[in-house]
CSV table of C-alpha atoms in Angstrom, one decimal:
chain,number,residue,atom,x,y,z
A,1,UNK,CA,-29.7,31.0,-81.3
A,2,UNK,CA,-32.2,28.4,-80.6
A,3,UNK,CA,-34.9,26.9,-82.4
A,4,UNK,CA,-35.1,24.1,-84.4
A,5,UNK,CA,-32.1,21.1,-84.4
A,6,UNK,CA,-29.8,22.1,-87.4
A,7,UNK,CA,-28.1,18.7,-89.0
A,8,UNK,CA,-24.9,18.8,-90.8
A,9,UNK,CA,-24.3,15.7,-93.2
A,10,UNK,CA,-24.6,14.3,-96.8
A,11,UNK,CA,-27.9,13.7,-98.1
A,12,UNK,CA,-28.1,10.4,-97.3
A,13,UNK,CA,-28.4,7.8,-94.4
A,14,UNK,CA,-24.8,7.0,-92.8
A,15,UNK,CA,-23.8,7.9,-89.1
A,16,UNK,CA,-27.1,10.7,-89.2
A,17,UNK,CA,-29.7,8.6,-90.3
A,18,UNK,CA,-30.5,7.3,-86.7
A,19,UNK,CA,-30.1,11.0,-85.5
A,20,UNK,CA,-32.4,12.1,-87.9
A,21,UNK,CA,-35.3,9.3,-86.1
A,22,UNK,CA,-34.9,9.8,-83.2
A,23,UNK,CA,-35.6,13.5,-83.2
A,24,UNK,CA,-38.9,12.6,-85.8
A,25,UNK,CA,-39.9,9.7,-83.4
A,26,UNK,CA,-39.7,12.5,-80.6
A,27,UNK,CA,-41.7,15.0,-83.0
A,28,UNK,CA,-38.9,17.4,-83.1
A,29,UNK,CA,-38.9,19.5,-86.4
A,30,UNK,CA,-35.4,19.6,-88.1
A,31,UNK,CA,-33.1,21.5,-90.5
A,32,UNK,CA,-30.8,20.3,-92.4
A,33,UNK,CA,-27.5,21.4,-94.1
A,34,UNK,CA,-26.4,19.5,-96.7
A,35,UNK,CA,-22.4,18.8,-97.4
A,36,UNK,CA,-22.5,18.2,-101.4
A,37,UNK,CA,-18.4,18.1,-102.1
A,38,UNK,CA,-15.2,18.3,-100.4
A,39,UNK,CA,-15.4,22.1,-99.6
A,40,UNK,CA,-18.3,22.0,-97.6
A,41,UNK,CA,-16.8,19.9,-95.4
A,42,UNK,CA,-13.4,21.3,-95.5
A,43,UNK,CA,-15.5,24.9,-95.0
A,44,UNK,CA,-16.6,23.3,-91.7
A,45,UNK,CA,-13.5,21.9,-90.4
A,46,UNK,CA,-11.9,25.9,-91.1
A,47,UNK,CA,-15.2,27.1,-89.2
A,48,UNK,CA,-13.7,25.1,-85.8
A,49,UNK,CA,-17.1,23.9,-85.8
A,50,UNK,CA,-16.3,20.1,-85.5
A,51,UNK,CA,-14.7,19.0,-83.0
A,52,UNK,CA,-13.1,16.1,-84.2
A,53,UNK,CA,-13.1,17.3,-87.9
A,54,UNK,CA,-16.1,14.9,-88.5
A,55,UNK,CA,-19.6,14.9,-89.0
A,56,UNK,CA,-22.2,14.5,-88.2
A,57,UNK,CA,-22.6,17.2,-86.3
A,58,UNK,CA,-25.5,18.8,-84.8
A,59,UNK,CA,-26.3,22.6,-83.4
A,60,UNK,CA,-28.6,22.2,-80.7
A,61,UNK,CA,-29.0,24.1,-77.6
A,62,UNK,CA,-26.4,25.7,-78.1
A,63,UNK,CA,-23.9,23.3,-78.8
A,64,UNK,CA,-22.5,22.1,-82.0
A,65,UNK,CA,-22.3,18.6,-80.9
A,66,UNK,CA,-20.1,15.8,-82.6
A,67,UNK,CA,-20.0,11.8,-82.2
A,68,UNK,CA,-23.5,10.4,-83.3
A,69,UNK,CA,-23.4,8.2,-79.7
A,70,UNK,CA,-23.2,11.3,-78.2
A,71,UNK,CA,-25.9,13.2,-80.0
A,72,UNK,CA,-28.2,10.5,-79.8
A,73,UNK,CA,-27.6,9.8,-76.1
A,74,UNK,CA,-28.4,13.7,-75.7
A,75,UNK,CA,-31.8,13.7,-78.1
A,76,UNK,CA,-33.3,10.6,-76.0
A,77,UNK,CA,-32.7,12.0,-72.7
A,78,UNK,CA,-33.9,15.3,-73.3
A,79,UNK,CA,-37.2,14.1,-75.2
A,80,UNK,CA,-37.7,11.1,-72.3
A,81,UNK,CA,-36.8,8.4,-74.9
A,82,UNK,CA,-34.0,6.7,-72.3
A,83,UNK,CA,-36.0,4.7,-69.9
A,84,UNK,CA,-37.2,5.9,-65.9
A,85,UNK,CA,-33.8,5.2,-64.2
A,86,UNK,CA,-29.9,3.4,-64.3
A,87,UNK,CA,-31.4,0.2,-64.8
A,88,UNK,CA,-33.6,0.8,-68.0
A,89,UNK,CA,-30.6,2.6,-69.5
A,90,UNK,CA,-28.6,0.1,-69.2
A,91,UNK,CA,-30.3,-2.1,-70.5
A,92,UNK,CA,-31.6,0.3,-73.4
A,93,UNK,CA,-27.7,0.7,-74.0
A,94,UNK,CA,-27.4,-3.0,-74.3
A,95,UNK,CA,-30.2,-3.3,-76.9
A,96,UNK,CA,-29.1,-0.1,-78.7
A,97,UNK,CA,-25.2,-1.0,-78.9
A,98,UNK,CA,-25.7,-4.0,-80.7
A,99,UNK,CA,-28.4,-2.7,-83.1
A,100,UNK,CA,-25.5,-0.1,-83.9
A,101,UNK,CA,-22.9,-3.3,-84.5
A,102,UNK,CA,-25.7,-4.3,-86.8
A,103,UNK,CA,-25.9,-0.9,-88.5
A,104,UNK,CA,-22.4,-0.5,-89.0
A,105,UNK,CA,-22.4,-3.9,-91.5
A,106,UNK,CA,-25.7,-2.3,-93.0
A,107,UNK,CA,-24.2,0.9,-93.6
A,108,UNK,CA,-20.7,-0.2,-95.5
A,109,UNK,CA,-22.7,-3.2,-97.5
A,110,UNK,CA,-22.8,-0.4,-100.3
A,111,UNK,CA,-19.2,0.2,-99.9
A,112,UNK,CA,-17.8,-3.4,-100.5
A,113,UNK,CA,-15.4,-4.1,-103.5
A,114,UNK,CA,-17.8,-6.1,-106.0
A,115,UNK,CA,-16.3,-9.0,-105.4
A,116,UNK,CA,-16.6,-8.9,-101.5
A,117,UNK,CA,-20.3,-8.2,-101.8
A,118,UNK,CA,-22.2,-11.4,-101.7
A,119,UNK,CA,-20.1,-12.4,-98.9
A,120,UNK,CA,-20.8,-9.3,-96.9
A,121,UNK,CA,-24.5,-9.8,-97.1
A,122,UNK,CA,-24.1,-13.5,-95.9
A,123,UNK,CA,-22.4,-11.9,-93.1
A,124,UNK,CA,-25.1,-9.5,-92.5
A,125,UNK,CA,-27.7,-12.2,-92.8
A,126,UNK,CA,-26.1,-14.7,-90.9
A,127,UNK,CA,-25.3,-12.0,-88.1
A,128,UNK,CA,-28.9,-10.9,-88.1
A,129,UNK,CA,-30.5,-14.0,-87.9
A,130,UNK,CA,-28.2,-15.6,-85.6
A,131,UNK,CA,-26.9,-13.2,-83.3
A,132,UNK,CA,-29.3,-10.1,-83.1
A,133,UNK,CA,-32.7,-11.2,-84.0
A,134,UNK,CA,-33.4,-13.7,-81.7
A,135,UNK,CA,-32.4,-11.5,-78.2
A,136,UNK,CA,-35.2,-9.4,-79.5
A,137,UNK,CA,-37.6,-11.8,-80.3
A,138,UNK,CA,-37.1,-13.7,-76.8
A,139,UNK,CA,-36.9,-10.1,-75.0
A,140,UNK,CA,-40.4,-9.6,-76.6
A,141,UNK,CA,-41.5,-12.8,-76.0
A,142,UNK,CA,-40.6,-13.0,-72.4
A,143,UNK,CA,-42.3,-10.1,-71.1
A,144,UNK,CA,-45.1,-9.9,-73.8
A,145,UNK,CA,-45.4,-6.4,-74.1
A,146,UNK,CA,-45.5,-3.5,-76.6
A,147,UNK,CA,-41.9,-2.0,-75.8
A,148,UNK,CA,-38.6,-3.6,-75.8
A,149,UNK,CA,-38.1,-1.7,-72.0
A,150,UNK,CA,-39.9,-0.7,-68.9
A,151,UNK,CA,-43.6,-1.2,-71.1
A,152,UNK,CA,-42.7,2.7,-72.3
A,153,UNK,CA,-41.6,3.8,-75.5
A,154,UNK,CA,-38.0,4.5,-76.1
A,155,UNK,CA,-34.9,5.0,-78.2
A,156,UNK,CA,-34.5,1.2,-78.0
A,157,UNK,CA,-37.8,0.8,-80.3
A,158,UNK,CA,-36.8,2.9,-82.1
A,159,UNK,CA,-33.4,2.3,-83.5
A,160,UNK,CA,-34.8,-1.9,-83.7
A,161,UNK,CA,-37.2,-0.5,-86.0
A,162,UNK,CA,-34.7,1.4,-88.2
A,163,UNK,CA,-32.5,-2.2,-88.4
A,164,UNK,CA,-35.2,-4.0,-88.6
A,165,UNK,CA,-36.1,-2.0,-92.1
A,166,UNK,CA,-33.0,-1.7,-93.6
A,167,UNK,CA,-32.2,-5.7,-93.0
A,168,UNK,CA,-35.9,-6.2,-94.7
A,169,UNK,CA,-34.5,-3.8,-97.9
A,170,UNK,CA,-31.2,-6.2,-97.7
A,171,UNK,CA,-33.7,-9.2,-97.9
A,172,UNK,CA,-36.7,-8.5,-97.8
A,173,UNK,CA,-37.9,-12.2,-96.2
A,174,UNK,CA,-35.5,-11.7,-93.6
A,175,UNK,CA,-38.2,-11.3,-90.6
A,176,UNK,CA,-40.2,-14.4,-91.4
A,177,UNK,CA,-38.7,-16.5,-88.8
A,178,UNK,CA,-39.4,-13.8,-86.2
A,179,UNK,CA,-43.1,-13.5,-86.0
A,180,UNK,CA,-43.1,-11.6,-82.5
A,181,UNK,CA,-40.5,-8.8,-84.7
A,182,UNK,CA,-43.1,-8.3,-87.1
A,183,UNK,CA,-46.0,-7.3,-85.6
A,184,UNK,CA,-43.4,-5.1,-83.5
A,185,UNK,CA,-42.5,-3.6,-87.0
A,186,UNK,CA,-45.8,-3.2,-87.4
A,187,UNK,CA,-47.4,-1.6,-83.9
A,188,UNK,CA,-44.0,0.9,-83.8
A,189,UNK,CA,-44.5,2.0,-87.4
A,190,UNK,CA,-48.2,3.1,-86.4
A,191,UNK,CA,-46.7,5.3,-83.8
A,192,UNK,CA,-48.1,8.8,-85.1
A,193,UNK,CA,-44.7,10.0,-85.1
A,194,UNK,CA,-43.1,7.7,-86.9
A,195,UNK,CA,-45.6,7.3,-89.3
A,196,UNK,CA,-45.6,10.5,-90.5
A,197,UNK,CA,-41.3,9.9,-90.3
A,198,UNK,CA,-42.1,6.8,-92.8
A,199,UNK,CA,-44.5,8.8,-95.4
A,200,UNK,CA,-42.9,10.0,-98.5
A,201,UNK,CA,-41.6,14.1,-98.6
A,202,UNK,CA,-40.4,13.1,-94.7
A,203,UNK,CA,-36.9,14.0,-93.8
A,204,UNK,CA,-36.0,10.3,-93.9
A,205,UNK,CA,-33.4,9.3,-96.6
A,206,UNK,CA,-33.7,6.8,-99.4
A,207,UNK,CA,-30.8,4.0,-99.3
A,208,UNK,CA,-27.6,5.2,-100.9
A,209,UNK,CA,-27.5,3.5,-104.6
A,210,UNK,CA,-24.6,2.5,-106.5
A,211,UNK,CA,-24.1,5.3,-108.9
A,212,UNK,CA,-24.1,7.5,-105.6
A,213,UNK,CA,-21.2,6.4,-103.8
A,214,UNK,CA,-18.8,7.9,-105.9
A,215,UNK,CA,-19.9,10.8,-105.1
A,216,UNK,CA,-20.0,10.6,-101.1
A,217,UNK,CA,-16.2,9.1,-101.4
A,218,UNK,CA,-15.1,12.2,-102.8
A,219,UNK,CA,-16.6,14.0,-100.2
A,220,UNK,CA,-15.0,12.2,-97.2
A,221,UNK,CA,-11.2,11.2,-99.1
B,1,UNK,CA,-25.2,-12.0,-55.7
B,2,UNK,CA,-24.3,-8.5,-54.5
B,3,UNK,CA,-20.2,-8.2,-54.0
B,4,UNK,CA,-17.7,-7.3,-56.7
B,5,UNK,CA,-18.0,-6.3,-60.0
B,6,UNK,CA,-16.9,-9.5,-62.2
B,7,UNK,CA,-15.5,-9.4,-66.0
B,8,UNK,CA,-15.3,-11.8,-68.0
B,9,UNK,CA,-12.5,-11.8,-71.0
B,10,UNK,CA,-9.3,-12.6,-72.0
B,11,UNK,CA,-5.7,-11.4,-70.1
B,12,UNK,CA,-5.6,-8.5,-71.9
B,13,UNK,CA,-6.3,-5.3,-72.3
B,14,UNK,CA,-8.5,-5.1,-75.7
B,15,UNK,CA,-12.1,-3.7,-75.3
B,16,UNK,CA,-12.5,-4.8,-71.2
B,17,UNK,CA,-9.6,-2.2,-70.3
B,18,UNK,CA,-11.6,1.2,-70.5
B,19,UNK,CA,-13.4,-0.6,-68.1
B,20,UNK,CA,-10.8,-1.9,-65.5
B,21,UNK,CA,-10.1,1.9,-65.7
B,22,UNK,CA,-13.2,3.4,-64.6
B,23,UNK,CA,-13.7,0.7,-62.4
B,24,UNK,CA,-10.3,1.5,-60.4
B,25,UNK,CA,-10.4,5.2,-60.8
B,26,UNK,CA,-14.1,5.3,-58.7
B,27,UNK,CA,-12.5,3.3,-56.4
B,28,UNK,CA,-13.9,0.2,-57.4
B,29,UNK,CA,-12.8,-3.3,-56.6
B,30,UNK,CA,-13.3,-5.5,-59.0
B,31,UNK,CA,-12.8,-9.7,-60.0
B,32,UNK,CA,-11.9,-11.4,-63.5
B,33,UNK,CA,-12.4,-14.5,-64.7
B,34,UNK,CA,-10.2,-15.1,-67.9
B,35,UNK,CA,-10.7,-16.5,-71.0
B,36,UNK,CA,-7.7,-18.5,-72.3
B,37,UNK,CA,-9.3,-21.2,-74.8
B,38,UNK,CA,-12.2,-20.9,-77.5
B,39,UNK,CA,-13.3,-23.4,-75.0
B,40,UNK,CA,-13.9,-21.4,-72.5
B,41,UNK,CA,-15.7,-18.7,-74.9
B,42,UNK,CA,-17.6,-21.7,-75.7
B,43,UNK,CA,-18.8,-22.2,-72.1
B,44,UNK,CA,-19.4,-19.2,-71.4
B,45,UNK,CA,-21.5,-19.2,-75.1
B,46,UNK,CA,-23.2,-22.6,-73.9
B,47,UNK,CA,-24.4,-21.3,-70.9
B,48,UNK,CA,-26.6,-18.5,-72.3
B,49,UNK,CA,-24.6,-15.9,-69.9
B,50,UNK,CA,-23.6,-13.7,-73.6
B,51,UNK,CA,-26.5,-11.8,-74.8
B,52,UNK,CA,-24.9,-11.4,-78.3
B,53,UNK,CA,-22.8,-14.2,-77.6
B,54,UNK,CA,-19.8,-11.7,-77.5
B,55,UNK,CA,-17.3,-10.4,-74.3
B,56,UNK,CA,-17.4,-8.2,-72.8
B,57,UNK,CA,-19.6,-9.2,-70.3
B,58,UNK,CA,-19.3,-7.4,-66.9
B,59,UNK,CA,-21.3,-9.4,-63.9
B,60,UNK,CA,-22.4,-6.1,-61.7
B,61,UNK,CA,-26.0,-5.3,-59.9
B,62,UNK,CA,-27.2,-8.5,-60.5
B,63,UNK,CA,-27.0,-7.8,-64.3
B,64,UNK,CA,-24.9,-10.0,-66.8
B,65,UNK,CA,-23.8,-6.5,-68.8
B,66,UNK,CA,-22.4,-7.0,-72.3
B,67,UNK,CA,-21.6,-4.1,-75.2
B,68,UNK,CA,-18.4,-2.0,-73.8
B,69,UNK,CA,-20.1,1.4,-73.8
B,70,UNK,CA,-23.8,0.2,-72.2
B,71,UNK,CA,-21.5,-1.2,-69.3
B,72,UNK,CA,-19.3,2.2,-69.0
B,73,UNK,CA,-22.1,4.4,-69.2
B,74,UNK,CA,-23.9,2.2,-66.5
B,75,UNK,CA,-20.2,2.7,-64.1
B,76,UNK,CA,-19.9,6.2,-65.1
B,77,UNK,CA,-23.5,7.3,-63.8
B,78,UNK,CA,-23.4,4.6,-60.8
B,79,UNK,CA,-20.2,6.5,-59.3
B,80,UNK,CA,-20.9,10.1,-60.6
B,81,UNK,CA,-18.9,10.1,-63.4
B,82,UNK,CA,-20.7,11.6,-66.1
B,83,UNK,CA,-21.5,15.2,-64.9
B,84,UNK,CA,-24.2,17.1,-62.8
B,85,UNK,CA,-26.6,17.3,-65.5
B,86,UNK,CA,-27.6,16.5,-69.2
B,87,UNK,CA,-24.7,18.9,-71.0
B,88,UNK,CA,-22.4,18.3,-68.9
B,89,UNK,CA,-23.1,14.7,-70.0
B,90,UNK,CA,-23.3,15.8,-74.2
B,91,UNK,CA,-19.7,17.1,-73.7
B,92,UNK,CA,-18.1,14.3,-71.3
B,93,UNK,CA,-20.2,11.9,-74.2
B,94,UNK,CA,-18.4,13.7,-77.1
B,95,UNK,CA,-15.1,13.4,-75.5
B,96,UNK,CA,-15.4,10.0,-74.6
B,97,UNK,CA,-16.1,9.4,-78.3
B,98,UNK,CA,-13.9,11.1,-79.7
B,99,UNK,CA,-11.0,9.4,-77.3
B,100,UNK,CA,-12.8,6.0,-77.9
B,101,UNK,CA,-12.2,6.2,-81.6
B,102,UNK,CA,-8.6,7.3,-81.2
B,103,UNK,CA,-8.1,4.5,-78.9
B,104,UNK,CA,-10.0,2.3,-81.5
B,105,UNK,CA,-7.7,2.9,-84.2
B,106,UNK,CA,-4.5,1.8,-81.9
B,107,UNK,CA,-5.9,-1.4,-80.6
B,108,UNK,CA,-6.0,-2.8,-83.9
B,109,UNK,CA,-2.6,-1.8,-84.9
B,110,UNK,CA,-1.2,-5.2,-83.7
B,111,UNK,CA,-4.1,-6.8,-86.1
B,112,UNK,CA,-3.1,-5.2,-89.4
B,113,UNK,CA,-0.7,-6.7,-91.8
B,114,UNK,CA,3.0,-5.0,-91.1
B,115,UNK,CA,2.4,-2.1,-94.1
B,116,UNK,CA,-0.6,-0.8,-93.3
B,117,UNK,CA,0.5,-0.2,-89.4
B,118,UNK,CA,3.1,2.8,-90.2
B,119,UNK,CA,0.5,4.9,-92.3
B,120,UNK,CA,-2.2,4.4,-89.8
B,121,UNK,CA,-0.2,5.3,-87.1
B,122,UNK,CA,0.5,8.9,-88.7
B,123,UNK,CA,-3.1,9.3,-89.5
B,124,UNK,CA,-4.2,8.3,-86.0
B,125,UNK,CA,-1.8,11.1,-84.9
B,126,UNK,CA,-2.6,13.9,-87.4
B,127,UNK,CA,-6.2,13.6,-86.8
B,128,UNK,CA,-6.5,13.7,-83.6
B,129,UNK,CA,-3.4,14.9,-81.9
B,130,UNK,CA,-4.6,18.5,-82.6
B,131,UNK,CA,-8.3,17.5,-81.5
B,132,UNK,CA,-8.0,16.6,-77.8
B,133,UNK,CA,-6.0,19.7,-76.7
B,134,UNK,CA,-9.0,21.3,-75.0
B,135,UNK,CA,-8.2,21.6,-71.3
B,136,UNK,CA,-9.3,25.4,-71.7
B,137,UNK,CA,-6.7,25.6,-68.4
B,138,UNK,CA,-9.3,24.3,-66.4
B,139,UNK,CA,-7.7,20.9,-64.0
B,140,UNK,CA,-10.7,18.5,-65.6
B,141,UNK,CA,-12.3,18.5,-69.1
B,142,UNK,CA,-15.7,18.9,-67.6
B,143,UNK,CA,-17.5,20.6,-65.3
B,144,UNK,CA,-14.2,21.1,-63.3
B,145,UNK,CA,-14.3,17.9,-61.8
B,146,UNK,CA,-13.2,14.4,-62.4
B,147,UNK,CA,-15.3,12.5,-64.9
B,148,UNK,CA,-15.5,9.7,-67.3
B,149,UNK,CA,-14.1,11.8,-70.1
B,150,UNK,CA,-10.8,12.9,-68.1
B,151,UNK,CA,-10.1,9.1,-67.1
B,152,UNK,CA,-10.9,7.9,-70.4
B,153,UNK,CA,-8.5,10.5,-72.2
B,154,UNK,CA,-5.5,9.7,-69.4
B,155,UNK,CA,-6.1,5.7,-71.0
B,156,UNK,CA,-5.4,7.1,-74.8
B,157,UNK,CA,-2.8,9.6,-74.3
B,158,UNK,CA,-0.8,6.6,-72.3
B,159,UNK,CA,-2.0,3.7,-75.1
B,160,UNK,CA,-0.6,7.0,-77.6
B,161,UNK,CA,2.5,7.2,-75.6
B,162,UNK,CA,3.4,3.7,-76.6
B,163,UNK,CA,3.6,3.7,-80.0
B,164,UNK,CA,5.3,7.0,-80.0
B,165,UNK,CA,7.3,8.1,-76.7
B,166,UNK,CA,7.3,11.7,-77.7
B,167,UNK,CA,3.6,12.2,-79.3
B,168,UNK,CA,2.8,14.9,-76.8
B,169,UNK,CA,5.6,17.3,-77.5
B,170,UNK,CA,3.3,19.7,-78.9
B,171,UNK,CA,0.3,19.7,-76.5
B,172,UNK,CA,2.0,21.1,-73.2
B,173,UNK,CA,-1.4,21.5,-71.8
B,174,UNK,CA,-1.8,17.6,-72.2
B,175,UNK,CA,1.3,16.7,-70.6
B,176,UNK,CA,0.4,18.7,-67.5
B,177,UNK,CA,-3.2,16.7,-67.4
B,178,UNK,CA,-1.3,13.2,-67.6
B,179,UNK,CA,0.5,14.3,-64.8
B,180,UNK,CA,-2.5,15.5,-62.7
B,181,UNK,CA,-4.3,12.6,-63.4
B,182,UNK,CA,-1.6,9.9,-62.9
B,183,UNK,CA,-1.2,11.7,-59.8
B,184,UNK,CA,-5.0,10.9,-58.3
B,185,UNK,CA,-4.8,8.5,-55.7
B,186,UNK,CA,-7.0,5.5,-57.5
B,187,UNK,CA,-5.4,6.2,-60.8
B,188,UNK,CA,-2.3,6.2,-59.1
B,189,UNK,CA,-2.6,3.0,-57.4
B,190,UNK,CA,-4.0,1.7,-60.7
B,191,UNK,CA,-0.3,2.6,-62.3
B,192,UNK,CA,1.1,0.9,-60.4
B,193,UNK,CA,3.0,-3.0,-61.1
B,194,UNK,CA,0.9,-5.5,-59.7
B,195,UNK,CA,-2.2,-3.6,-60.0
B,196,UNK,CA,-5.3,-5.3,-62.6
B,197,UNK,CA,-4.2,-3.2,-65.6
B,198,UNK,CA,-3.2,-5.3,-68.2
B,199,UNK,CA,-0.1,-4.5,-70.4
B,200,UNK,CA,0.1,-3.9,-74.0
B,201,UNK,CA,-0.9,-7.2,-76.2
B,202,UNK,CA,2.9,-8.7,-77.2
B,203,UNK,CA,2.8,-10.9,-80.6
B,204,UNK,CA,2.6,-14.6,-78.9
B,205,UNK,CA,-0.9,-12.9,-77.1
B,206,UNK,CA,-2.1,-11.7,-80.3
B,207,UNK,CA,-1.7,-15.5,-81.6
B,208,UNK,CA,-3.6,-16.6,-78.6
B,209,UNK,CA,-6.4,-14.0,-79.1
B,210,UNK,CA,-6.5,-15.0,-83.1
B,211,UNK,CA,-7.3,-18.2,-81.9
B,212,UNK,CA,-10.3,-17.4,-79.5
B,213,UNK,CA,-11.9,-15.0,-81.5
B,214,UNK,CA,-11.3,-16.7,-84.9
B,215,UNK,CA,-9.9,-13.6,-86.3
């Protein structure tokens, strides 16, 4: 019944990718179960083993947990990634909910009509340089150190360093007004952990391509 | 400094009223200060109180809390909310999720162009209306006492209740949870006219909302 984390999801990025980091950044080993058409995920919705009819979903511990929030809140609380008391949280949520805001318009960029496109990655540009990237910079800045909270590691790092990634593979100069964000790219991404998590063969996925979405709409419509 | 909680957002219900709710179901008295012009958005903007330059933003502890769910979470565990222990939290967490995107999907009902409102309305209620029956005859979704997720699934089925009077005729075990909770003295209290919940955004407040937001 126990042993390792079992992920249910498409092979690629979406709502799990952030799942998936979290437990590598905590060194947790992983399985994965793929969902390649409609059946598998109509198979799981017959099983009763989502509770919402969605995925992700996650066995762990026993449960077969649903809601990425939720999953994530669960993975960096158990393996100490969610700050020493009320406080930290809160402010970890803080950071952490607006990376997600900034994830969402990541994650449907590939979905955009062709002619909606360009405009969406202004948006995200604009958004990310304007809105999100600076609150990081001056949180760094202010306190100088290492971590975005309490001087410790956490999920907070974490997810900023998963943005901060995929923004650089939206444009890849997108950092260079942000010099305190790049060298916390850098220091995070030597983390043994998440090193490993950012060598090729890891369980990290590629960006979703063009000639793939096809595919994934078929398996969610 | 210390005192009551303080929000900060417009006269309506929109993403600050899961928060009015928790606030008044712990027991919680709370001020707001309204935003009624882009001008005051501006301010607030200006004066660098907005860490993402976005409401809500919940003055509590000597924090300026923004993002909806980092301020609930921060209630929910300050007034013992959110379970005795980490899976009791998981499972309030997944139903508070699960409501949240139900509740989602009807807030932005008013926003969508007159066509699209009657499909989505029969999705929203396919998908989920099934999904939340899960008392398991217990009096409280978790733990068998009152938590976020119980307070936070009263909100919906009432928002649900709106758009369609008799959405609950199927789920008997729902029905008999609105009326326990409804019947809990804070909730009740918060039920009641006059109290700080807000009512249902009418068309001359969506206009006036368009205009703050730019949306």
């Amino acid at each position: 019944m126990s042993g390792k984390p079992k992920l249910h999801y498409f092979n690629g990025r979406g709502r799990m990718e952030s799942i998936r980091w979290l437990l590598a950044a905590a060194g947790v080993e992983f399985e994965e179960c793929f969902l390649e058409t409609k059946d598998d995920l109509t198979k799981l919705q017959k099983d009763g083993s989502l509770m919402f009819q969605q995925v992700p979903m996650v066995e762990i511990d026993g449960m077969k947990m649903v809601q990425s929030r939720a999953i994530a809140n669960y993975i960096a609380t158990k393996y100490n990634l969610y700050g020493k008391d009320l406080k930290e949280r809160a402010l970890i949520d803080m950071y952490v909910e607006a990376i997600i805001d900034l994830n969402e318009l990541l994650i449907i960029h590939i979905f955009q009509p062709a002619d909606k496109k360009e405009q969406h990655l202004a948006t995200i540009v604009d958004k990310a340089t304007n809105r999100y990237f600076p609150v990081y910079e001056k949180v760094l800045k202010d306190h100088g150190q290492g971590f975005l909270v309490g001087n410790q590691f956490s999920r907070a790092d974490v997810q900023l360093l998963e943005t901060l990634l995929m923004a650089e593979e939206c444009k890849p100069d997108i950092l260079a007004k942000f010099p305190l964000l790049q060298s916390f790219k850098a220091r995070i991404s030597n983390i043994p952990t998440i090193k490993k998590f950012l060598q090729p063969g890891s369980q990290r996925k590629p960006p979703l391509q063009e000639k793939d979405v096809p595919k994934v709409m078929k398996i969610f419509h | 400094m210390a005192g009551k909680p303080k929000l900060h957002y417009t006269k309506g219900r929109g993403k600050m009223e899961s928060i009015r709710w928790l606030l008044a179901a712990a027991g919680v008295e709370f001020e707001e200060e309204f935003i009624e012009t882009k001008e005051d958005l501006e301010k607030l903007r200006n004066d660098g109180v907005l860490m993402f330059q976005q409401v809500p933003m919940v003055e509590i502890d000597g924090m300026k809390m923004v993002q909806t769910r980092a301020v609930l979470s921060y209630i929910a565990a300050k007034y013992n909310l959110y379970g005795k222990d980490l899976k009791e939290r998981a499972w309030i967490d997944m139903y508070v999720e699960g409501t949240t995107d139900l509740m989602g999907m009807i807030m932005y009902l008013p926003f969508q162009p007159a066509d699209t409102k009657e499909n989505n309305l029969a999705l929203i209620i396919e998908r989920d209306g099934a999904s939340i029956q899960q008392s398991h005859g217990h009096d409280y979704l978790v733990g068998n006492k009152l938590s976020w997720a119980d307070i936070h699934l009263l909100e919906a089925i009432l928002m649900a209740e709106e758009c369609k009077p008799d959405i609950l005729s199927a789920f008997p075990l729902l029905q008999a949870f609105k009326g326990r909770m409804s019947n809990i003295p804070t909730i009740k209290k918060f039920l009641q006219p006059g109290s700080q919940r807000k009512p249902p955004a009418d068309e001359k407040f969506i206009a006036v909302v368009r205009k703050i937001f730019n949306i």
